[in-house]
């Protein structure tokens, strides 16, 4: 990670904000990221009750995310996630903004984001054809 990016993240983490969310496009070699799509698919691979997938995914997701919280020498407690497309599947009925809020209050949350970003919204995929998520009430930076 370059010094300017490292400094921007450090300055942001020191700020007095409710959330600590960092959206980024590039990979950071300083820490490991959880591949959400892979981990969720592994956890529901043998599930025989399709009607319970949403409930099972939510339970598995909490376990995956809590287990992935780590400690960084500079950034403190953090969670880094990538390949998050599965979280936007309609059948799962997940509230992505609430998920961001919950996991960024006590940890720095790094989200590898491949969509578009505006001041108050992030878009999974594109503005025109993607899913729009309101981030107005979530403190975040884009690196």
mmCIF file with all atom_site columns, C-alpha atoms in Angstrom:
data_model
loop_
_atom_site.group_PDB
_atom_site.id
_atom_site.type_symbol
_atom_site.label_atom_id
_atom_site.label_alt_id
_atom_site.label_comp_id
_atom_site.label_asym_id
_atom_site.label_entity_id
_atom_site.label_seq_id
_atom_site.pdbx_PDB_ins_code
_atom_site.Cartn_x
_atom_site.Cartn_y
_atom_site.Cartn_z
_atom_site.occupancy
_atom_site.B_iso_or_equiv
_atom_site.pdbx_formal_charge
_atom_site.auth_seq_id
_atom_site.auth_comp_id
_atom_site.auth_asym_id
_atom_site.auth_atom_id
_atom_site.pdbx_PDB_model_num
ATOM 1   C CA . UNK A 1 1   ? 0.000   0.000   0.000   1.00 0.00 ? 1   UNK A CA 1
ATOM 2   C CA . UNK A 1 2   ? 1.434   3.387   -0.935  1.00 0.00 ? 2   UNK A CA 1
ATOM 3   C CA . UNK A 1 3   ? 2.271   5.955   1.734   1.00 0.00 ? 3   UNK A CA 1
ATOM 4   C CA . UNK A 1 4   ? -0.396  8.476   0.620   1.00 0.00 ? 4   UNK A CA 1
ATOM 5   C CA . UNK A 1 5   ? -3.106  5.802   0.738   1.00 0.00 ? 5   UNK A CA 1
ATOM 6   C CA . UNK A 1 6   ? -1.839  4.511   4.072   1.00 0.00 ? 6   UNK A CA 1
ATOM 7   C CA . UNK A 1 7   ? -1.868  8.071   5.464   1.00 0.00 ? 7   UNK A CA 1
ATOM 8   C CA . UNK A 1 8   ? -5.376  8.786   4.123   1.00 0.00 ? 8   UNK A CA 1
ATOM 9   C CA . UNK A 1 9   ? -6.681  5.630   5.783   1.00 0.00 ? 9   UNK A CA 1
ATOM 10  C CA . UNK A 1 10  ? -4.897  6.382   9.056   1.00 0.00 ? 10  UNK A CA 1
ATOM 11  C CA . UNK A 1 11  ? -6.250  9.947   9.135   1.00 0.00 ? 11  UNK A CA 1
ATOM 12  C CA . UNK A 1 12  ? -9.760  8.705   8.429   1.00 0.00 ? 12  UNK A CA 1
ATOM 13  C CA . UNK A 1 13  ? -9.590  6.041   11.143  1.00 0.00 ? 13  UNK A CA 1
ATOM 14  C CA . UNK A 1 14  ? -8.554  8.664   13.695  1.00 0.00 ? 14  UNK A CA 1
ATOM 15  C CA . UNK A 1 15  ? -11.607 10.798  12.892  1.00 0.00 ? 15  UNK A CA 1
ATOM 16  C CA . UNK A 1 16  ? -14.588 10.770  15.211  1.00 0.00 ? 16  UNK A CA 1
ATOM 17  C CA . UNK A 1 17  ? -17.121 9.015   13.027  1.00 0.00 ? 17  UNK A CA 1
ATOM 18  C CA . UNK A 1 18  ? -19.680 6.367   13.817  1.00 0.00 ? 18  UNK A CA 1
ATOM 19  C CA . UNK A 1 19  ? -18.579 4.129   10.966  1.00 0.00 ? 19  UNK A CA 1
ATOM 20  C CA . UNK A 1 20  ? -15.191 3.368   9.490   1.00 0.00 ? 20  UNK A CA 1
ATOM 21  C CA . UNK A 1 21  ? -15.834 2.109   5.954   1.00 0.00 ? 21  UNK A CA 1
ATOM 22  C CA . UNK A 1 22  ? -13.195 2.179   3.236   1.00 0.00 ? 22  UNK A CA 1
ATOM 23  C CA . UNK A 1 23  ? -14.300 1.367   -0.299  1.00 0.00 ? 23  UNK A CA 1
ATOM 24  C CA . UNK A 1 24  ? -11.388 0.452   -2.554  1.00 0.00 ? 24  UNK A CA 1
ATOM 25  C CA . UNK A 1 25  ? -10.838 -0.894  -6.049  1.00 0.00 ? 25  UNK A CA 1
ATOM 26  C CA . UNK A 1 26  ? -7.259  -2.113  -5.885  1.00 0.00 ? 26  UNK A CA 1
ATOM 27  C CA . UNK A 1 27  ? -6.050  -5.098  -3.894  1.00 0.00 ? 27  UNK A CA 1
ATOM 28  C CA . UNK A 1 28  ? -4.149  -4.383  -0.694  1.00 0.00 ? 28  UNK A CA 1
ATOM 29  C CA . UNK A 1 29  ? -1.398  -6.843  0.162   1.00 0.00 ? 29  UNK A CA 1
ATOM 30  C CA . UNK A 1 30  ? -1.183  -5.568  3.743   1.00 0.00 ? 30  UNK A CA 1
ATOM 31  C CA . UNK A 1 31  ? -4.010  -7.808  4.897   1.00 0.00 ? 31  UNK A CA 1
ATOM 32  C CA . UNK A 1 32  ? -6.181  -10.743 3.898   1.00 0.00 ? 32  UNK A CA 1
ATOM 33  C CA . UNK A 1 33  ? -9.636  -10.235 2.508   1.00 0.00 ? 33  UNK A CA 1
ATOM 34  C CA . UNK A 1 34  ? -12.578 -12.618 2.875   1.00 0.00 ? 34  UNK A CA 1
ATOM 35  C CA . UNK A 1 35  ? -13.999 -13.844 -0.430  1.00 0.00 ? 35  UNK A CA 1
ATOM 36  C CA . UNK A 1 36  ? -17.681 -13.654 0.516   1.00 0.00 ? 36  UNK A CA 1
ATOM 37  C CA . UNK A 1 37  ? -19.003 -15.332 -2.636  1.00 0.00 ? 37  UNK A CA 1
ATOM 38  C CA . UNK A 1 38  ? -16.727 -18.325 -2.205  1.00 0.00 ? 38  UNK A CA 1
ATOM 39  C CA . UNK A 1 39  ? -17.322 -18.695 1.524   1.00 0.00 ? 39  UNK A CA 1
ATOM 40  C CA . UNK A 1 40  ? -21.121 -18.420 1.243   1.00 0.00 ? 40  UNK A CA 1
ATOM 41  C CA . UNK A 1 41  ? -21.285 -20.900 -1.638  1.00 0.00 ? 41  UNK A CA 1
ATOM 42  C CA . UNK A 1 42  ? -19.167 -23.363 0.351   1.00 0.00 ? 42  UNK A CA 1
ATOM 43  C CA . UNK A 1 43  ? -21.425 -23.004 3.380   1.00 0.00 ? 43  UNK A CA 1
ATOM 44  C CA . UNK A 1 44  ? -24.687 -23.678 1.520   1.00 0.00 ? 44  UNK A CA 1
ATOM 45  C CA . UNK A 1 45  ? -23.381 -26.228 -0.995  1.00 0.00 ? 45  UNK A CA 1
ATOM 46  C CA . UNK A 1 46  ? -25.132 -29.204 0.602   1.00 0.00 ? 46  UNK A CA 1
ATOM 47  C CA . UNK A 1 47  ? -28.232 -27.400 1.840   1.00 0.00 ? 47  UNK A CA 1
ATOM 48  C CA . UNK A 1 48  ? -31.250 -29.554 0.961   1.00 0.00 ? 48  UNK A CA 1
ATOM 49  C CA . UNK A 1 49  ? -33.955 -27.084 1.973   1.00 0.00 ? 49  UNK A CA 1
ATOM 50  C CA . UNK A 1 50  ? -34.113 -24.288 -0.634  1.00 0.00 ? 50  UNK A CA 1
ATOM 51  C CA . UNK A 1 51  ? -36.743 -22.406 1.376   1.00 0.00 ? 51  UNK A CA 1
ATOM 52  C CA . UNK A 1 52  ? -34.270 -21.883 4.191   1.00 0.00 ? 52  UNK A CA 1
ATOM 53  C CA . UNK A 1 53  ? -31.368 -20.543 2.158   1.00 0.00 ? 53  UNK A CA 1
ATOM 54  C CA . UNK A 1 54  ? -31.908 -16.893 3.169   1.00 0.00 ? 54  UNK A CA 1
ATOM 55  C CA . UNK A 1 55  ? -31.934 -17.748 6.869   1.00 0.00 ? 55  UNK A CA 1
ATOM 56  C CA . UNK A 1 56  ? -28.935 -20.055 6.527   1.00 0.00 ? 56  UNK A CA 1
ATOM 57  C CA . UNK A 1 57  ? -26.909 -17.507 4.542   1.00 0.00 ? 57  UNK A CA 1
ATOM 58  C CA . UNK A 1 58  ? -27.518 -14.803 7.147   1.00 0.00 ? 58  UNK A CA 1
ATOM 59  C CA . UNK A 1 59  ? -26.367 -17.115 9.919   1.00 0.00 ? 59  UNK A CA 1
ATOM 60  C CA . UNK A 1 60  ? -23.332 -18.310 7.961   1.00 0.00 ? 60  UNK A CA 1
ATOM 61  C CA . UNK A 1 61  ? -22.451 -14.757 6.918   1.00 0.00 ? 61  UNK A CA 1
ATOM 62  C CA . UNK A 1 62  ? -22.359 -13.550 10.519  1.00 0.00 ? 62  UNK A CA 1
ATOM 63  C CA . UNK A 1 63  ? -20.075 -16.438 11.438  1.00 0.00 ? 63  UNK A CA 1
ATOM 64  C CA . UNK A 1 64  ? -17.796 -15.831 8.455   1.00 0.00 ? 64  UNK A CA 1
ATOM 65  C CA . UNK A 1 65  ? -17.513 -12.101 9.106   1.00 0.00 ? 65  UNK A CA 1
ATOM 66  C CA . UNK A 1 66  ? -16.994 -12.385 12.856  1.00 0.00 ? 66  UNK A CA 1
ATOM 67  C CA . UNK A 1 67  ? -14.294 -15.031 12.364  1.00 0.00 ? 67  UNK A CA 1
ATOM 68  C CA . UNK A 1 68  ? -12.507 -12.825 9.822   1.00 0.00 ? 68  UNK A CA 1
ATOM 69  C CA . UNK A 1 69  ? -12.062 -9.803  12.086  1.00 0.00 ? 69  UNK A CA 1
ATOM 70  C CA . UNK A 1 70  ? -8.323  -9.332  12.509  1.00 0.00 ? 70  UNK A CA 1
ATOM 71  C CA . UNK A 1 71  ? -5.817  -6.981  14.067  1.00 0.00 ? 71  UNK A CA 1
ATOM 72  C CA . UNK A 1 72  ? -3.532  -4.740  12.003  1.00 0.00 ? 72  UNK A CA 1
ATOM 73  C CA . UNK A 1 73  ? -0.487  -2.967  13.449  1.00 0.00 ? 73  UNK A CA 1
ATOM 74  C CA . UNK A 1 74  ? -1.529  0.424   12.070  1.00 0.00 ? 74  UNK A CA 1
ATOM 75  C CA . UNK A 1 75  ? -5.285  0.203   11.452  1.00 0.00 ? 75  UNK A CA 1
ATOM 76  C CA . UNK A 1 76  ? -6.326  -1.773  14.546  1.00 0.00 ? 76  UNK A CA 1
ATOM 77  C CA . UNK A 1 77  ? -9.318  -4.124  14.381  1.00 0.00 ? 77  UNK A CA 1
ATOM 78  C CA . UNK A 1 78  ? -10.406 -4.586  10.794  1.00 0.00 ? 78  UNK A CA 1
ATOM 79  C CA . UNK A 1 79  ? -12.509 -6.672  8.469   1.00 0.00 ? 79  UNK A CA 1
ATOM 80  C CA . UNK A 1 80  ? -11.809 -6.825  4.745   1.00 0.00 ? 80  UNK A CA 1
ATOM 81  C CA . UNK A 1 81  ? -14.341 -8.251  2.278   1.00 0.00 ? 81  UNK A CA 1
ATOM 82  C CA . UNK A 1 82  ? -14.375 -8.842  -1.480  1.00 0.00 ? 82  UNK A CA 1
ATOM 83  C CA . UNK A 1 83  ? -16.438 -10.679 -4.119  1.00 0.00 ? 83  UNK A CA 1
ATOM 84  C CA . UNK A 1 84  ? -19.632 -9.519  -2.446  1.00 0.00 ? 84  UNK A CA 1
ATOM 85  C CA . UNK A 1 85  ? -22.044 -9.947  -5.371  1.00 0.00 ? 85  UNK A CA 1
ATOM 86  C CA . UNK A 1 86  ? -23.866 -12.818 -3.674  1.00 0.00 ? 86  UNK A CA 1
ATOM 87  C CA . UNK A 1 87  ? -25.039 -10.392 -0.981  1.00 0.00 ? 87  UNK A CA 1
ATOM 88  C CA . UNK A 1 88  ? -27.201 -8.645  -3.581  1.00 0.00 ? 88  UNK A CA 1
ATOM 89  C CA . UNK A 1 89  ? -29.164 -11.742 -4.600  1.00 0.00 ? 89  UNK A CA 1
ATOM 90  C CA . UNK A 1 90  ? -32.845 -10.863 -4.130  1.00 0.00 ? 90  UNK A CA 1
ATOM 91  C CA . UNK A 1 91  ? -33.703 -14.258 -2.662  1.00 0.00 ? 91  UNK A CA 1
ATOM 92  C CA . UNK A 1 92  ? -31.396 -13.617 0.295   1.00 0.00 ? 92  UNK A CA 1
ATOM 93  C CA . UNK A 1 93  ? -33.209 -10.435 1.365   1.00 0.00 ? 93  UNK A CA 1
ATOM 94  C CA . UNK A 1 94  ? -30.050 -8.942  2.894   1.00 0.00 ? 94  UNK A CA 1
ATOM 95  C CA . UNK A 1 95  ? -29.911 -5.262  3.791   1.00 0.00 ? 95  UNK A CA 1
ATOM 96  C CA . UNK A 1 96  ? -26.418 -4.363  2.614   1.00 0.00 ? 96  UNK A CA 1
ATOM 97  C CA . UNK A 1 97  ? -26.405 -0.879  4.194   1.00 0.00 ? 97  UNK A CA 1
ATOM 98  C CA . UNK A 1 98  ? -27.272 -2.389  7.592   1.00 0.00 ? 98  UNK A CA 1
ATOM 99  C CA . UNK A 1 99  ? -24.531 -4.954  7.153   1.00 0.00 ? 99  UNK A CA 1
ATOM 100 C CA . UNK A 1 100 ? -22.024 -2.174  6.450   1.00 0.00 ? 100 UNK A CA 1
ATOM 101 C CA . UNK A 1 101 ? -23.247 -0.252  9.485   1.00 0.00 ? 101 UNK A CA 1
ATOM 102 C CA . UNK A 1 102 ? -23.080 -3.232  11.825  1.00 0.00 ? 102 UNK A CA 1
ATOM 103 C CA . UNK A 1 103 ? -19.562 -4.328  10.897  1.00 0.00 ? 103 UNK A CA 1
ATOM 104 C CA . UNK A 1 104 ? -18.011 -0.851  10.684  1.00 0.00 ? 104 UNK A CA 1
ATOM 105 C CA . UNK A 1 105 ? -18.889 0.530   14.104  1.00 0.00 ? 105 UNK A CA 1
ATOM 106 C CA . UNK A 1 106 ? -16.243 -1.382  16.049  1.00 0.00 ? 106 UNK A CA 1
ATOM 107 C CA . UNK A 1 107 ? -13.918 -2.319  13.180  1.00 0.00 ? 107 UNK A CA 1
ATOM 108 C CA . UNK A 1 108 ? -12.430 -0.680  10.153  1.00 0.00 ? 108 UNK A CA 1
ATOM 109 C CA . UNK A 1 109 ? -14.351 -2.236  7.267   1.00 0.00 ? 109 UNK A CA 1
ATOM 110 C CA . UNK A 1 110 ? -12.510 -2.515  3.947   1.00 0.00 ? 110 UNK A CA 1
ATOM 111 C CA . UNK A 1 111 ? -14.850 -3.262  1.041   1.00 0.00 ? 111 UNK A CA 1
ATOM 112 C CA . UNK A 1 112 ? -13.401 -4.091  -2.350  1.00 0.00 ? 112 UNK A CA 1
ATOM 113 C CA . UNK A 1 113 ? -15.926 -2.357  -4.589  1.00 0.00 ? 113 UNK A CA 1
ATOM 114 C CA . UNK A 1 114 ? -16.269 -2.995  -8.307  1.00 0.00 ? 114 UNK A CA 1
ATOM 115 C CA . UNK A 1 115 ? -19.336 -0.835  -8.832  1.00 0.00 ? 115 UNK A CA 1
ATOM 116 C CA . UNK A 1 116 ? -19.801 2.909   -9.113  1.00 0.00 ? 116 UNK A CA 1
ATOM 117 C CA . UNK A 1 117 ? -19.772 5.425   -6.272  1.00 0.00 ? 117 UNK A CA 1
ATOM 118 C CA . UNK A 1 118 ? -21.468 8.821   -5.853  1.00 0.00 ? 118 UNK A CA 1
ATOM 119 C CA . UNK A 1 119 ? -21.455 11.133  -2.866  1.00 0.00 ? 119 UNK A CA 1
ATOM 120 C CA . UNK A 1 120 ? -24.413 9.489   -1.102  1.00 0.00 ? 120 UNK A CA 1
ATOM 121 C CA . UNK A 1 121 ? -24.849 6.262   -3.058  1.00 0.00 ? 121 UNK A CA 1
ATOM 122 C CA . UNK A 1 122 ? -22.917 3.231   -4.140  1.00 0.00 ? 122 UNK A CA 1
ATOM 123 C CA . UNK A 1 123 ? -24.065 1.167   -7.083  1.00 0.00 ? 123 UNK A CA 1
ATOM 124 C CA . UNK A 1 124 ? -23.497 -2.528  -7.380  1.00 0.00 ? 124 UNK A CA 1
ATOM 125 C CA . UNK A 1 125 ? -22.420 -2.895  -11.007 1.00 0.00 ? 125 UNK A CA 1
ATOM 126 C CA . UNK A 1 126 ? -23.528 0.356   -12.716 1.00 0.00 ? 126 UNK A CA 1
ATOM 127 C CA . UNK A 1 127 ? -25.741 3.384   -12.081 1.00 0.00 ? 127 UNK A CA 1
ATOM 128 C CA . UNK A 1 128 ? -27.953 2.495   -15.021 1.00 0.00 ? 128 UNK A CA 1
ATOM 129 C CA . UNK A 1 129 ? -28.432 -1.234  -14.436 1.00 0.00 ? 129 UNK A CA 1
ATOM 130 C CA . UNK A 1 130 ? -27.196 -1.887  -10.927 1.00 0.00 ? 130 UNK A CA 1
ATOM 131 C CA . UNK A 1 131 ? -28.484 -1.862  -7.397  1.00 0.00 ? 131 UNK A CA 1
ATOM 132 C CA . UNK A 1 132 ? -28.460 1.521   -5.634  1.00 0.00 ? 132 UNK A CA 1
ATOM 133 C CA . UNK A 1 133 ? -27.439 1.594   -1.956  1.00 0.00 ? 133 UNK A CA 1
ATOM 134 C CA . UNK A 1 134 ? -27.850 4.715   0.155   1.00 0.00 ? 134 UNK A CA 1
ATOM 135 C CA . UNK A 1 135 ? -24.659 5.499   2.109   1.00 0.00 ? 135 UNK A CA 1
ATOM 136 C CA . UNK A 1 136 ? -25.695 8.980   3.251   1.00 0.00 ? 136 UNK A CA 1
ATOM 137 C CA . UNK A 1 137 ? -25.765 7.931   6.909   1.00 0.00 ? 137 UNK A CA 1
ATOM 138 C CA . UNK A 1 138 ? -22.616 5.799   6.725   1.00 0.00 ? 138 UNK A CA 1
ATOM 139 C CA . UNK A 1 139 ? -19.276 7.500   7.203   1.00 0.00 ? 139 UNK A CA 1
ATOM 140 C CA . UNK A 1 140 ? -16.929 6.240   4.500   1.00 0.00 ? 140 UNK A CA 1
ATOM 141 C CA . UNK A 1 141 ? -14.067 7.092   2.201   1.00 0.00 ? 141 UNK A CA 1
ATOM 142 C CA . UNK A 1 142 ? -13.183 5.903   -1.270  1.00 0.00 ? 142 UNK A CA 1
ATOM 143 C CA . UNK A 1 143 ? -9.585  4.965   -2.007  1.00 0.00 ? 143 UNK A CA 1
#
